[in-house]
CSV table of C-alpha atoms in Angstrom, one decimal:
chain,number,residue,atom,x,y,z
A,1,MET,CA,10.9,0.3,18.8
A,2,ILE,CA,11.5,-2.6,16.5
A,3,ARG,CA,14.5,-2.5,14.2
A,4,PRO,CA,14.8,-4.1,10.7
A,5,LYS,CA,17.4,-6.6,12.0
A,6,ASP,CA,14.9,-7.7,14.7
A,7,VAL,CA,12.0,-8.3,12.3
A,8,ARG,CA,13.8,-9.9,9.3
A,9,PRO,CA,14.0,-13.5,10.6
A,10,LEU,CA,10.3,-13.5,11.7
A,11,VAL,CA,9.1,-11.7,8.6
A,12,VAL,CA,10.9,-14.1,6.3
A,13,SER,CA,9.5,-17.1,8.1
A,14,VAL,CA,6.0,-15.6,8.1
A,15,LEU,CA,6.1,-14.7,4.5
A,16,THR,CA,7.4,-18.1,3.5
A,17,ALA,CA,4.8,-20.0,5.5
A,18,ALA,CA,1.8,-17.9,4.9
A,19,LEU,CA,2.3,-16.5,1.4
A,20,ALA,CA,4.1,-19.2,-0.6
A,21,PRO,CA,0.9,-21.0,-1.6
A,22,ALA,CA,-0.5,-17.8,-3.0
A,23,CYS,CA,2.5,-17.0,-5.2
A,24,GLY,CA,2.5,-17.7,-8.8
A,25,GLY,CA,3.3,-16.4,-12.3
A,26,GLY,CA,1.5,-13.9,-14.5
A,27,ASP,CA,1.5,-10.9,-12.2
A,28,PRO,CA,2.1,-7.7,-14.2
A,29,ARG,CA,4.1,-6.4,-11.2
A,30,ASP,CA,6.5,-9.4,-11.4
A,31,THR,CA,9.1,-7.9,-13.7
A,32,GLY,CA,12.1,-9.9,-12.5
A,33,ASP,CA,13.1,-7.1,-10.2
A,34,PRO,CA,13.5,-8.7,-6.7
A,35,SER,CA,12.2,-5.6,-5.1
A,36,GLY,CA,8.9,-6.2,-6.9
A,37,GLY,CA,9.1,-2.8,-8.5
A,38,ALA,CA,6.8,-1.2,-5.9
A,39,GLY,CA,5.8,2.4,-6.1
A,40,ILE,CA,4.3,4.7,-8.8
A,41,ASN,CA,6.7,6.7,-11.0
A,42,LEU,CA,5.5,10.2,-10.4
A,43,ASP,CA,8.1,11.8,-12.6
A,44,GLN,CA,7.5,9.8,-15.8
A,45,ASP,CA,6.8,11.9,-19.0
A,46,ASP,CA,3.7,11.0,-21.0
A,47,ASP,CA,3.3,12.6,-24.4
A,48,ASP,CA,-0.4,12.1,-24.1
A,49,ASP,CA,-0.8,14.1,-20.9
A,50,ASP,CA,-3.1,17.0,-21.0
A,51,ASP,CA,-4.4,19.4,-18.3
A,52,THR,CA,-7.8,17.8,-18.2
A,53,ASN,CA,-6.3,14.6,-16.8
A,54,GLU,CA,-4.4,16.1,-13.8
A,55,PRO,CA,-4.9,14.1,-10.6
A,56,PRO,CA,-6.9,15.6,-7.7
A,57,ALA,CA,-5.1,18.0,-5.4
A,58,THR,CA,-3.2,16.4,-2.6
A,59,GLU,CA,-3.8,17.9,0.9
A,60,PRO,CA,-0.8,19.4,2.8
A,61,PRO,CA,1.2,16.8,4.8
A,62,GLU,CA,-0.1,18.0,8.2
A,63,VAL,CA,-3.7,17.5,6.9
A,64,LEU,CA,-2.9,14.1,5.5
A,65,GLU,CA,-1.3,13.1,8.9
A,66,GLU,CA,-4.7,13.8,10.5
A,67,MET,CA,-6.4,11.7,7.9
A,68,PHE,CA,-4.1,8.8,8.4
A,69,ALA,CA,-4.6,9.0,12.2
A,70,LYS,CA,-8.4,9.1,11.8
A,71,ALA,CA,-8.5,6.2,9.3
A,72,GLY,CA,-6.0,4.2,11.4
A,73,GLU,CA,-8.2,4.6,14.5
A,74,GLU,CA,-11.4,3.8,12.7
A,75,PHE,CA,-10.2,0.6,11.1
A,76,ASP,CA,-7.6,-0.4,13.8
A,77,VAL,CA,-4.6,-0.1,11.5
A,78,PRO,CA,-1.3,1.3,12.9
A,79,VAL,CA,-0.8,4.8,11.5
A,80,ALA,CA,2.9,4.0,10.8
A,81,ILE,CA,1.8,1.1,8.5
A,82,LEU,CA,-0.7,3.3,6.6
A,83,GLN,CA,1.8,6.2,6.2
A,84,SER,CA,4.7,3.9,5.2
A,85,ILE,CA,2.7,2.1,2.5
A,86,ALA,CA,1.5,5.4,1.1
A,87,LEU,CA,5.1,6.7,1.1
A,88,VAL,CA,6.4,3.6,-0.7
A,89,GLU,CA,3.5,3.6,-3.2
A,90,THR,CA,3.0,7.3,-4.0
A,91,ARG,CA,5.1,9.4,-1.7
A,92,TRP,CA,1.7,10.7,-0.3
A,93,GLN,CA,0.7,12.0,-3.7
A,94,MET,CA,-2.9,11.7,-5.1
A,95,VAL,CA,-2.3,9.7,-8.2
A,96,GLN,CA,-5.1,9.1,-10.7
A,97,GLY,CA,-5.0,6.2,-13.1
A,98,ALA,CA,-1.3,5.7,-12.8
A,99,VAL,CA,-0.1,2.4,-14.4
A,100,GLU,CA,3.2,1.1,-13.1
A,101,PHE,CA,3.5,-1.8,-15.6
A,102,GLU,CA,1.8,-2.6,-18.9
A,103,GLY,CA,-1.2,-4.8,-18.3
A,104,GLN,CA,-1.6,-3.8,-14.7
A,105,ASP,CA,-4.7,-2.1,-13.3
A,106,ALA,CA,-4.3,1.6,-12.8
A,107,ALA,CA,-3.6,2.9,-9.3
A,108,TYR,CA,-5.6,5.6,-7.6
A,109,GLY,CA,-5.0,7.9,-4.7
A,110,ILE,CA,-2.5,8.2,-2.0
A,111,MET,CA,-2.8,4.5,-1.1
A,112,ALA,CA,-2.4,3.4,-4.8
A,113,LEU,CA,-5.6,1.3,-4.8
A,114,ARG,CA,-6.1,-0.6,-8.0
A,115,GLY,CA,-8.5,-3.2,-9.5
A,116,GLY,CA,-10.2,-5.4,-7.0
A,117,ASN,CA,-8.4,-3.7,-4.1
A,118,LEU,CA,-10.0,-0.4,-5.1
A,119,LYS,CA,-13.5,-1.9,-5.3
A,120,GLU,CA,-13.2,-3.9,-2.1
A,121,GLY,CA,-11.6,-1.1,-0.1
A,122,ALA,CA,-14.3,1.3,-1.2
A,123,GLU,CA,-17.1,-1.1,-0.2
A,124,LEU,CA,-15.5,-1.9,3.2
A,125,ALA,CA,-15.1,1.9,3.9
A,126,GLY,CA,-18.6,2.6,2.7
A,127,VAL,CA,-17.5,5.1,0.0
A,128,SER,CA,-18.1,5.0,-3.7
A,129,ILE,CA,-15.3,3.8,-6.0
A,130,GLU,CA,-15.3,7.3,-7.6
A,131,ASP,CA,-14.7,9.0,-4.2
A,132,ALA,CA,-12.0,6.5,-3.4
A,133,GLN,CA,-10.3,7.5,-6.6
A,134,VAL,CA,-10.5,11.2,-6.2
A,135,ASP,CA,-10.9,12.1,-2.6
A,136,ASN,CA,-7.9,12.1,-0.2
A,137,PHE,CA,-9.7,10.9,2.9
A,138,ALA,CA,-12.0,8.5,1.1
A,139,ASN,CA,-8.9,6.9,-0.5
A,140,ILE,CA,-7.0,6.6,2.8
A,141,ARG,CA,-10.1,5.2,4.5
A,142,ALA,CA,-10.5,2.6,1.7
A,143,GLY,CA,-6.9,1.6,2.0
A,144,ALA,CA,-7.2,1.3,5.8
A,145,ALA,CA,-10.4,-0.7,5.5
A,146,LEU,CA,-8.8,-3.1,3.1
A,147,LEU,CA,-5.7,-3.5,5.3
A,148,SER,CA,-8.0,-4.2,8.3
A,149,ALA,CA,-9.9,-6.9,6.4
A,150,LEU,CA,-6.7,-8.5,5.2
A,151,ALA,CA,-5.4,-8.5,8.8
A,152,ASP,CA,-8.6,-10.2,9.9
A,153,GLY,CA,-8.0,-12.8,7.2
A,154,PHE,CA,-4.5,-13.4,8.4
A,155,GLY,CA,-5.6,-13.6,12.0
A,156,VAL,CA,-3.7,-10.5,13.2
A,157,ALA,CA,-5.1,-10.2,16.7
A,158,GLU,CA,-2.4,-7.9,18.1
A,159,ARG,CA,-2.8,-4.9,15.8
A,160,ALA,CA,0.0,-2.9,17.5
A,161,ASP,CA,2.5,-5.6,16.6
A,162,TYR,CA,4.2,-4.5,13.4
A,163,ASN,CA,5.7,-7.9,12.9
A,164,ALA,CA,2.3,-9.5,12.6
A,165,TRP,CA,1.4,-7.2,9.6
A,166,ALA,CA,4.1,-8.7,7.3
A,167,PRO,CA,1.7,-11.0,5.3
A,168,VAL,CA,-0.9,-8.3,5.2
A,169,ILE,CA,1.5,-5.7,3.7
A,170,ALA,CA,2.7,-8.3,1.3
A,171,GLU,CA,-0.8,-9.2,0.2
A,172,TYR,CA,-1.7,-5.5,-0.2
A,173,SER,CA,1.3,-5.0,-2.5
A,174,GLY,CA,-0.3,-7.2,-5.2
A,175,ILE,CA,3.1,-8.7,-5.9
A,176,LEU,CA,2.9,-12.5,-6.6
A,177,ASP,CA,6.6,-13.3,-6.7
A,178,GLU,CA,7.6,-14.5,-3.2
A,179,GLU,CA,11.0,-12.8,-3.2
A,180,GLY,CA,9.4,-9.6,-4.4
A,181,ARG,CA,6.8,-9.7,-1.7
A,182,ALA,CA,9.4,-10.2,1.0
A,183,ALA,CA,11.6,-7.4,-0.4
A,184,TYR,CA,8.6,-5.0,-0.5
A,185,VAL,CA,7.9,-5.7,3.2
A,186,LEU,CA,11.5,-5.8,4.5
A,187,GLU,CA,13.3,-3.4,2.2
A,188,GLU,CA,10.7,-0.8,1.5
A,189,VAL,CA,7.8,-0.6,3.9
A,190,TYR,CA,9.4,-1.7,7.2
A,191,PRO,CA,12.4,0.6,7.0
A,192,ALA,CA,9.8,3.4,6.6
A,193,VAL,CA,7.7,2.1,9.5
A,194,THR,CA,10.8,2.0,11.8
A,195,GLY,CA,12.3,5.2,10.4
A,196,ASP,CA,10.9,8.2,8.6
A,197,ASN,CA,7.6,7.5,7.0
A,198,LYS,CA,6.8,11.0,5.8
A,199,PRO,CA,7.8,12.5,2.4
A,200,VAL,CA,10.6,15.0,2.4
């Protein structure tokens, strides 16, 4: 089992080398918060809410675990990575059109897919964008398919090596700020990967 102290030096060097060229300004998720402000606020009050805009029902945790396992196997993504990203982003809740920051694309589903990631993930998984927005399993599969494609792009050959997924997770986050990306991986996702990645 890897421990956060074991992965930090490697992850920092990987993020610095592989991700620095892609970092820049103008990201709506770049709020000045070094953590990158990851995750959807599920408790926010919205005066414009009405019952017709309620998100799709989220399956029970034990059903979701089976879905994570199937999607992970299908797309060769570690289940712990899938579950941990979903935990950080939505706490395994099926969000629909949730906007974290003004000007940012709305996030959908358990994997908080948004914008180009939603479209690409759906295409890679062979599902419609609408299904990826509203169906639990289609959303998880789309997230897994996207992560797998990103892993291919970063040359992750040893899929069981959590360390190798650092740049993939950072890219998936959509955070452009380099420190924010590193914090997202090291302080949010990896502690869940190496600890408890299921919602309480």
